Amino acid sequence: MNTTPTLKAPEQLVSEAKGDVLTCTPREAVARIRQDDPIAIVDVRGSAEYAEAHLDTALNIPRGLLEWKIIGALPEATAPILIHCGTGGRAVLSARSLMAMGYTNVAAIDGSFSEITECMAENQALTRTEFTE
C-alpha cells in the first residue's frame, strides 16, 4: 500500500482559506475605509513590490514576516484590519494567520493592487496625492 502524502497547490490553500476568513472586494474595502476610523491597512507584499508603488496609509509587513512583526505594529486584538497584496492570495493566507493569532476584526481584500487603487481613486476614498509611486 502506497501512503504517499498528497501535496496541496498554493491555489488550493488560498481557496480553503477563503472559506475561513472574511473577504471583501476592493469597492467594499473602500466603503469600510470611509466608515471605520481608524482602520489599519496592512500591505503584505514584499518590500520591493511596496517600494515600487503603495498606498501611503498602508503598513508594509511582508507575508513572510507577518506573524513576527504584527503584534509590535498592531497590539490590539480587536483593531480593524484590512489586508491586501498583489492579487489577493497572500492577503487571504495572512488574514487566516492573524485570526489564528487572535485578531478578531480582520478582512482580506480579494482583488489586485491595481483594482484597489483604481477603486479608491474612483470613489475618492483617498486623494491622488495619498498614493506613492
N, CA, C and O atoms as a DFTB+ gen file, in Angstrom:
532 C
 N C O
     1  1       0.844      -1.182       0.000
     2  2       0.000       0.000       0.000
     3  2       0.890       1.247       0.000
     4  3       1.772       1.404       0.844
     5  1       0.637       2.106      -0.951
     6  2       1.404       3.352      -1.074
     7  2       0.711       4.444      -0.258
     8  3      -0.462       4.741      -0.484
     9  1       1.433       5.038       0.685
    10  2       0.864       6.092       1.529
    11  2       1.556       7.423       1.276
    12  3       1.805       8.190       2.206
    13  1       1.862       7.689       0.029
    14  2       2.491       8.949      -0.334
    15  2       1.531      10.099      -0.044
    16  3       0.392      10.104      -0.513
    17  1       1.999      11.064       0.728
    18  2       1.102      12.192       1.029
    19  2       0.799      13.010      -0.221
    20  3       1.628      13.130      -1.124
    21  1      -0.402      13.566      -0.250
    22  2      -0.813      14.425      -1.349
    23  2      -0.473      15.865      -0.992
    24  3      -0.839      16.352       0.077
    25  1       0.216      16.528      -1.876
    26  2       0.574      17.927      -1.656
    27  2      -0.532      18.839      -2.174
    28  3      -1.196      18.532      -3.164
    29  1      -0.716      19.957      -1.493
    30  2      -1.695      20.934      -1.927
    31  2      -0.998      22.061      -2.673
    32  3       0.063      22.536      -2.267
    33  1      -1.603      22.470      -3.749
    34  2      -1.087      23.603      -4.521
    35  2      -1.422      24.895      -3.775
    36  3      -2.389      24.937      -3.013
    37  1      -0.634      25.943      -3.988
    38  2      -0.932      27.224      -3.333
    39  2      -2.357      27.701      -3.591
    40  3      -2.999      28.244      -2.692
    41  1      -2.851      27.504      -4.799
    42  2      -4.211      27.928      -5.132
    43  2      -5.248      27.207      -4.263
    44  3      -6.271      27.790      -3.902
    45  1      -4.986      25.953      -3.932
    46  2      -5.897      25.197      -3.084
    47  2      -5.873      25.745      -1.653
    48  3      -6.916      25.853      -1.008
    49  1      -4.676      26.090      -1.162
    50  2      -4.571      26.689       0.172
    51  2      -5.339      28.004       0.244
    52  3      -6.035      28.276       1.223
    53  1      -5.204      28.819      -0.805
    54  2      -5.914      30.102      -0.845
    55  2      -7.419      29.864      -0.875
    56  3      -8.168      30.529      -0.160
    57  1      -7.861      28.925      -1.697
    58  2      -9.289      28.619      -1.792
    59  2      -9.838      28.164      -0.446
    60  3     -10.918      28.594      -0.040
    61  1      -9.116      27.308       0.239
    62  2      -9.547      26.841       1.557
    63  2      -9.578      27.994       2.559
    64  3     -10.508      28.099       3.359
    65  1      -8.568      28.853       2.517
    66  2      -8.503      29.986       3.452
    67  2      -9.668      30.942       3.228
    68  3     -10.175      31.526       4.186
    69  1     -10.101      31.111       1.984
    70  2     -11.239      31.999       1.699
    71  2     -12.494      31.541       2.425
    72  3     -13.360      32.359       2.738
    73  1     -12.604      30.247       2.697
    74  2     -13.745      29.737       3.441
    75  2     -13.651      30.008       4.934
    76  3     -14.642      29.900       5.656
    77  1     -12.457      30.361       5.391
    78  2     -12.221      30.571       6.826
    79  2     -12.181      32.029       7.244
    80  3     -12.287      32.333       8.432
    81  1     -12.028      32.935       6.287
    82  2     -11.818      34.342       6.638
    83  2     -12.846      35.237       5.949
    84  3     -13.490      34.854       4.972
    85  1     -12.968      36.424       6.490
    86  2     -13.818      37.437       5.877
    87  2     -13.037      38.064       4.725
    88  3     -11.893      38.485       4.897
    89  1     -13.654      38.123       3.566
    90  2     -13.043      38.806       2.432
    91  2     -13.965      39.927       1.988
    92  3     -15.161      39.924       2.281
    93  1     -13.392      40.877       1.282
    94  2     -14.196      41.957       0.719
    95  2     -13.609      42.350      -0.629
    96  3     -12.419      42.161      -0.880
    97  1     -14.440      42.885      -1.472
    98  2     -13.979      43.378      -2.765
    99  2     -13.261      44.708      -2.552
   100  3     -13.399      45.312      -1.488
   101  1     -12.511      45.168      -3.524
   102  2     -11.906      46.491      -3.393
   103  2     -12.947      47.584      -3.118
   104  3     -12.691      48.493      -2.329
   105  1     -14.095      47.505      -3.749
   106  2     -15.160      48.501      -3.539
   107  2     -15.680      48.441      -2.097
   108  3     -15.901      49.481      -1.476
   109  1     -15.872      47.246      -1.572
   110  2     -16.307      47.101      -0.184
   111  2     -15.231      47.607       0.778
   112  3     -15.540      48.188       1.819
   113  1     -13.969      47.380       0.421
   114  2     -12.865      47.867       1.257
   115  2     -12.871      49.389       1.328
   116  3     -12.669      49.969       2.395
   117  1     -13.101      50.027       0.193
   118  2     -13.156      51.495       0.167
   119  2     -14.288      51.986       1.066
   120  3     -14.116      52.951       1.811
   121  1     -15.433      51.332       0.998
   122  2     -16.558      51.723       1.857
   123  2     -16.194      51.555       3.325
   124  3     -16.544      52.393       4.155
   125  1     -15.506      50.491       3.639
   126  2     -15.101      50.264       5.029
   127  2     -14.072      51.289       5.479
   128  3     -14.118      51.748       6.620
   129  1     -13.152      51.651       4.610
   130  2     -12.145      52.667       4.936
   131  2     -12.845      53.995       5.240
   132  3     -12.448      54.723       6.149
   133  1     -13.869      54.291       4.484
   134  2     -14.603      55.545       4.695
   135  2     -15.393      55.522       6.008
   136  3     -15.606      56.573       6.613
   137  1     -15.828      54.345       6.455
   138  2     -16.637      54.230       7.667
   139  2     -15.800      54.099       8.934
   140  3     -16.063      54.778       9.927
   141  1     -14.804      53.238       8.904
   142  2     -14.014      52.947      10.092
   143  2     -12.894      53.948      10.261
   144  3     -12.101      54.173       9.345
   145  1     -12.832      54.546      11.433
   146  2     -11.743      55.460      11.724
   147  2     -11.275      55.182      13.131
   148  3     -12.047      55.434      14.056
   149  1     -10.138      54.709      13.362
   150  2      -9.117      54.352      12.378
   151  2      -9.264      52.899      11.908
   152  3      -9.922      52.080      12.550
   153  1      -8.644      52.617      10.793
   154  2      -8.572      51.255      10.284
   155  2      -7.152      51.039       9.767
   156  3      -6.600      51.893       9.073
   157  1      -6.581      49.919      10.101
   158  2      -5.223      49.608       9.650
   159  2      -5.296      48.896       8.305
   160  3      -6.045      47.934       8.136
   161  1      -4.517      49.377       7.366
   162  2      -4.384      48.715       6.068
   163  2      -2.995      48.104       6.050
   164  3      -1.994      48.819       6.096
   165  1      -2.936      46.788       5.984
   166  2      -1.662      46.083       6.005
   167  2      -1.379      45.531       4.616
   168  3      -2.168      44.762       4.067
   169  1      -0.251      45.931       4.060
   170  2       0.219      45.506       2.743
   171  2       1.218      44.379       2.972
   172  3       2.306      44.617       3.496
   173  1       0.863      43.154       2.588
   174  2       1.740      42.009       2.838
   175  2       2.607      41.643       1.638
   176  3       3.191      40.560       1.597
   177  1       2.689      42.538       0.672
   178  2       3.583      42.305      -0.461
   179  2       5.027      42.452       0.007
   180  3       5.286      42.998       1.079
   181  1       5.942      41.974      -0.783
   182  2       7.354      42.102      -0.468
   183  2       7.819      43.545      -0.491
   184  3       7.154      44.417      -1.050
   185  1       8.959      43.785       0.119
   186  2       9.497      45.141       0.213
   187  2       9.724      45.780      -1.153
   188  3       9.470      46.972      -1.324
   189  1      10.197      45.008      -2.121
   190  2      10.440      45.559      -3.459
   191  2       9.124      45.962      -4.122
   192  3       9.056      47.007      -4.769
   193  1       8.079      45.146      -3.968
   194  2       6.767      45.483      -4.530
   195  2       6.231      46.752      -3.872
   196  3       5.693      47.630      -4.545
   197  1       6.381      46.837      -2.577
   198  2       5.918      48.004      -1.829
   199  2       6.670      49.255      -2.263
   200  3       6.074      50.320      -2.420
   201  1       7.978      49.127      -2.457
   202  2       8.790      50.273      -2.872
   203  2       8.384      50.772      -4.256
   204  3       8.477      51.967      -4.537
   205  1       7.936      49.868      -5.114
   206  2       7.538      50.242      -6.481
   207  2       6.281      51.116      -6.479
   208  3       6.215      52.108      -7.204
   209  1       5.293      50.754      -5.672
   210  2       4.054      51.530      -5.559
   211  2       3.300      51.030      -4.335
   212  3       3.225      49.826      -4.087
   213  1       2.746      51.962      -3.579
   214  2       1.986      51.576      -2.390
   215  2       1.029      52.683      -1.967
   216  3       1.134      53.825      -2.413
   217  1       0.110      52.323      -1.112
   218  2      -0.781      53.302      -0.505
   219  2      -0.046      53.916       0.675
   220  3       0.500      53.198       1.512
   221  1      -0.031      55.237       0.745
   222  2       0.650      55.902       1.858
   223  2       0.111      55.454       3.206
   224  3       0.855      55.403       4.186
   225  1      -1.151      55.136       3.265
   226  2      -1.780      54.765       4.532
   227  2      -1.514      53.318       4.929
   228  3      -1.880      52.911       6.031
   229  1      -0.887      52.534       4.061
   230  2      -0.665      51.116       4.341
   231  2       0.630      50.877       5.112
   232  3       1.649      51.530       4.887
   233  1       0.548      49.930       6.014
   234  2       1.693      49.457       6.772
   235  2       2.237      48.247       6.031
   236  3       1.499      47.290       5.798
   237  1       3.512      48.265       5.656
   238  2       4.094      47.139       4.927
   239  2       4.719      46.149       5.893
   240  3       5.704      46.449       6.567
   241  1       4.129      44.968       5.948
   242  2       4.707      43.847       6.676
   243  2       4.648      42.666       5.716
   244  3       3.589      42.060       5.555
   245  1       5.773      42.325       5.068
   246  2       5.761      41.234       4.098
   247  2       5.213      39.937       4.696
   248  3       5.414      39.656       5.878
   249  1       4.532      39.165       3.883
   250  2       3.883      37.921       4.302
   251  2       4.816      37.039       5.123
   252  3       4.393      36.469       6.129
   253  1       6.051      36.918       4.725
   254  2       6.996      36.049       5.420
   255  2       7.381      36.508       6.814
   256  3       7.938      35.732       7.589
   257  1       7.089      37.769       7.146
   258  2       7.422      38.312       8.460
   259  2       6.197      38.659       9.292
   260  3       6.327      39.108      10.431
   261  1       5.028      38.460       8.742
   262  2       3.794      38.949       9.351
   263  2       3.613      38.507      10.797
   264  3       3.396      39.340      11.677
   265  1       3.701      37.216      11.046
   266  2       3.440      36.708      12.386
   267  2       4.450      37.230      13.411
   268  3       4.137      37.318      14.598
   269  1       5.641      37.572      12.967
   270  2       6.672      38.071      13.871
   271  2       6.576      39.570      14.107
   272  3       7.034      40.055      15.142
   273  1       5.998      40.311      13.183
   274  2       6.004      41.770      13.272
   275  2       4.653      42.400      13.630
   276  3       4.617      43.532      14.113
   277  1       3.559      41.699      13.407
   278  2       2.245      42.327      13.516
   279  2       1.915      42.786      14.936
   280  3       1.349      43.866      15.108
   281  1       2.249      42.010      15.939
   282  2       1.884      42.386      17.309
   283  2       2.576      43.684      17.719
   284  3       1.984      44.503      18.422
   285  1       3.816      43.880      17.290
   286  2       4.506      45.130      17.584
   287  2       3.862      46.319      16.894
   288  3       3.858      47.427      17.430
   289  1       3.318      46.090      15.704
   290  2       2.698      47.177      14.934
   291  2       1.246      47.406      15.330
   292  3       0.792      48.549      15.388
   293  1       0.519      46.340      15.599
   294  2      -0.910      46.410      15.934
   295  2      -1.180      45.504      17.134
   296  3      -1.595      44.358      16.960
   297  1      -0.950      45.999      18.338
   298  2      -1.064      45.152      19.531
   299  2      -2.493      44.889      20.012
   300  3      -2.685      44.061      20.902
   301  1      -3.482      45.552      19.465
   302  2      -4.870      45.395      19.912
   303  2      -5.583      44.319      19.084
   304  3      -5.706      44.450      17.866
   305  1      -6.048      43.265      19.745
   306  2      -6.676      42.130      19.054
   307  2      -7.950      42.507      18.307
   308  3      -8.315      41.843      17.336
   309  1      -8.627      43.562      18.746
   310  2      -9.888      43.955      18.104
   311  2      -9.725      45.078      17.078
   312  3     -10.714      45.573      16.537
   313  1      -8.497      45.476      16.812
   314  2      -8.247      46.547      15.841
   315  2      -8.807      46.156      14.472
   316  3      -8.594      45.030      14.023
   317  1      -9.518      47.068      13.802
   318  2      -9.988      46.755      12.445
   319  2      -8.808      46.749      11.478
   320  3      -8.053      47.717      11.393
   321  1      -8.665      45.643      10.753
   322  2      -7.532      45.455       9.853
   323  2      -8.029      45.002       8.490
   324  3      -8.811      44.058       8.387
   325  1      -7.570      45.681       7.444
   326  2      -7.757      45.248       6.059
   327  2      -6.392      44.844       5.537
   328  3      -5.418      45.582       5.686
   329  1      -6.321      43.675       4.928
   330  2      -5.050      43.177       4.398
   331  2      -5.133      43.119       2.882
   332  3      -6.125      42.662       2.315
   333  1      -4.061      43.597       2.231
   334  2      -4.019      43.469       0.773
   335  2      -2.639      43.030       0.317
   336  3      -1.656      43.132       1.051
   337  1      -2.593      42.540      -0.908
   338  2      -1.332      42.114      -1.526
   339  2      -1.417      42.453      -3.013
   340  3      -2.124      43.386      -3.394
   341  1      -0.713      41.716      -3.843
   342  2      -0.722      41.996      -5.274
   343  2      -1.941      41.450      -5.997
   344  3      -2.450      42.077      -6.926
   345  1      -2.418      40.263      -5.566
   346  2      -3.532      39.624      -6.267
   347  2      -4.645      39.134      -5.349
   348  3      -5.727      38.801      -5.832
   349  1      -4.415      39.082      -4.059
   350  2      -5.415      38.640      -3.095
   351  2      -5.057      37.364      -2.356
   352  3      -5.542      37.139      -1.247
   353  1      -4.218      36.527      -2.947
   354  2      -3.869      35.242      -2.329
   355  2      -3.111      35.377      -1.023
   356  3      -3.490      34.772      -0.020
   357  1      -2.051      36.157      -1.025
   358  2      -1.280      36.348       0.210
   359  2      -2.114      37.040       1.271
   360  3      -1.937      36.786       2.463
   361  1      -3.021      37.913       0.853
   362  2      -3.880      38.612       1.812
   363  2      -4.786      37.624       2.540
   364  3      -4.956      37.723       3.755
   365  1      -5.363      36.684       1.818
   366  2      -6.251      35.691       2.425
   367  2      -5.476      34.805       3.393
   368  3      -5.936      34.551       4.506
   369  1      -4.306      34.333       2.976
   370  2      -3.494      33.500       3.862
   371  2      -3.055      34.283       5.096
   372  3      -2.989      33.732       6.194
   373  1      -2.760      35.553       4.916
   374  2      -2.369      36.417       6.032
   375  2      -3.527      36.626       7.004
   376  3      -3.335      36.597       8.220
   377  1      -4.715      36.835       6.471
   378  2      -5.889      37.022       7.325
   379  2      -6.132      35.774       8.165
   380  3      -6.473      35.865       9.345
   381  1      -5.956      34.623       7.555
   382  2      -6.125      33.365       8.297
   383  2      -5.112      33.278       9.439
   384  3      -5.455      32.858      10.544
   385  1      -3.877      33.672       9.174
   386  2      -2.851      33.648      10.214
   387  2      -3.176      34.603      11.352
   388  3      -3.022      34.254      12.522
   389  1      -3.627      35.814      11.013
   390  2      -3.953      36.781      12.052
   391  2      -5.126      36.296      12.903
   392  3      -5.133      36.492      14.118
   393  1      -6.104      35.670      12.278
   394  2      -7.221      35.118      13.040
   395  2      -6.729      34.021      13.983
   396  3      -7.173      33.944      15.129
   397  1      -5.828      33.184      13.515
   398  2      -5.271      32.128      14.360
   399  2      -4.482      32.713      15.535
   400  3      -4.388      32.101      16.599
   401  1      -3.919      33.903      15.328
   402  2      -3.179      34.579      16.393
   403  2      -4.104      35.248      17.407
   404  3      -3.664      35.600      18.502
   405  1      -5.371      35.428      17.062
   406  2      -6.320      36.028      17.987
   407  2      -6.919      37.350      17.547
   408  3      -7.739      37.917      18.269
   409  1      -6.532      37.861      16.377
   410  2      -7.155      39.083      15.862
   411  2      -8.596      38.761      15.464
   412  3      -8.865      37.714      14.876
   413  1      -9.513      39.666      15.786
   414  2     -10.938      39.377      15.603
   415  2     -11.651      40.241      14.569
   416  3     -12.815      39.988      14.260
   417  1     -10.980      41.250      14.030
   418  2     -11.635      42.183      13.110
   419  2     -10.786      42.342      11.848
   420  3     -10.364      43.443      11.494
   421  1     -10.549      41.210      11.179
   422  2      -9.650      41.152      10.034
   423  2     -10.420      40.795       8.769
   424  3     -11.286      39.920       8.790
   425  1     -10.106      41.471       7.676
   426  2     -10.664      41.120       6.371
   427  2      -9.562      41.207       5.326
   428  3      -8.704      42.089       5.381
   429  1      -9.594      40.295       4.388
   430  2      -8.660      40.302       3.264
   431  2      -9.353      40.931       2.067
   432  3     -10.497      40.600       1.755
   433  1      -8.653      41.837       1.401
   434  2      -9.206      42.431       0.185
   435  2      -8.955      41.449      -0.954
   436  3      -7.808      41.152      -1.288
   437  1     -10.029      40.951      -1.542
   438  2      -9.954      39.961      -2.609
   439  2      -9.942      40.679      -3.953
   440  3     -10.963      40.788      -4.633
   441  1      -8.772      41.160      -4.309
   442  2      -8.607      41.887      -5.557
   443  2      -7.149      42.262      -5.732
   444  3      -6.363      42.174      -4.789
   445  1      -6.788      42.674      -6.922
   446  2      -5.409      43.054      -7.199
   447  2      -5.104      44.448      -6.657
   448  3      -6.007      45.235      -6.372
   449  1      -3.824      44.729      -6.524
   450  2      -3.406      46.051      -6.060
   451  2      -3.920      47.132      -7.003
   452  3      -4.373      48.182      -6.549
   453  1      -3.855      46.889      -8.307
   454  2      -4.337      47.900      -9.253
   455  2      -5.844      48.103      -9.130
   456  3      -6.319      49.230      -9.267
   457  1      -6.609      47.037      -8.873
   458  2      -8.051      47.180      -8.669
   459  2      -8.340      48.024      -7.421
   460  3      -9.260      48.841      -7.413
   461  1      -7.551      47.816      -6.381
   462  2      -7.744      48.570      -5.141
   463  2      -7.480      50.053      -5.376
   464  3      -8.285      50.901      -4.992
   465  1      -6.350      50.362      -6.008
   466  2      -6.008      51.769      -6.220
   467  2      -6.994      52.436      -7.179
   468  3      -7.354      53.597      -6.983
   469  1      -7.430      51.721      -8.206
   470  2      -8.418      52.277      -9.133
   471  2      -9.731      52.556      -8.425
   472  3     -10.337      53.608      -8.626
   473  1     -10.170      51.627      -7.602
   474  2     -11.433      51.798      -6.877
   475  2     -11.339      52.966      -5.902
   476  3     -12.280      53.748      -5.773
   477  1     -10.221      53.084      -5.224
   478  2     -10.044      54.195      -4.293
   479  2     -10.076      55.528      -5.028
   480  3     -10.697      56.486      -4.569
   481  1      -9.401      55.580      -6.172
   482  2      -9.391      56.823      -6.942
   483  2     -10.793      57.153      -7.450
   484  3     -11.229      58.302      -7.384
   485  1     -11.495      56.139      -7.956
   486  2     -12.852      56.349      -8.467
   487  2     -13.791      56.844      -7.384
   488  3     -14.617      57.724      -7.625
   489  1     -13.670      56.296      -6.221
   490  2     -14.587      56.620      -5.127
   491  2     -14.069      57.729      -4.234
   492  3     -14.695      58.063      -3.228
   493  1     -12.951      58.292      -4.586
   494  2     -12.359      59.406      -3.853
   495  2     -12.187      59.107      -2.369
   496  3     -12.304      60.002      -1.532
   497  1     -11.907      57.832      -2.043
   498  2     -11.641      57.473      -0.649
   499  2     -10.315      58.087      -0.213
   500  3     -10.138      58.471       0.944
   501  1      -9.402      58.171      -1.150
   502  2      -8.119      58.819      -0.914
   503  2      -7.864      59.758      -2.087
   504  3      -8.265      59.468      -3.214
   505  1      -7.219      60.847      -1.834
   506  2      -6.880      61.750      -2.930
   507  2      -5.674      61.188      -3.671
   508  3      -4.943      60.348      -3.147
   509  1      -5.482      61.656      -4.876
   510  2      -4.349      61.154      -5.665
   511  2      -3.014      61.444      -4.988
   512  3      -2.055      60.703      -5.208
   513  1      -2.917      62.465      -4.196
   514  2      -1.658      62.769      -3.523
   515  2      -1.345      61.780      -2.421
   516  3      -0.228      61.769      -1.905
   517  1      -2.311      60.946      -2.047
   518  2      -2.078      59.952      -1.000
   519  2      -1.556      58.649      -1.557
   520  3      -1.339      57.706      -0.796
   521  1      -1.345      58.559      -2.863
   522  2      -0.733      57.389      -3.477
   523  2       0.725      57.711      -3.742
   524  3       1.055      58.807      -4.196
   525  1       1.591      56.761      -3.459
   526  2       3.007      56.945      -3.720
   527  2       3.405      55.973      -4.816
   528  3       3.133      54.776      -4.729
   529  1       4.041      56.492      -5.830
   530  2       4.506      55.607      -6.918
   531  2       5.956      55.900      -7.202
   532  3       6.552      55.274      -8.078
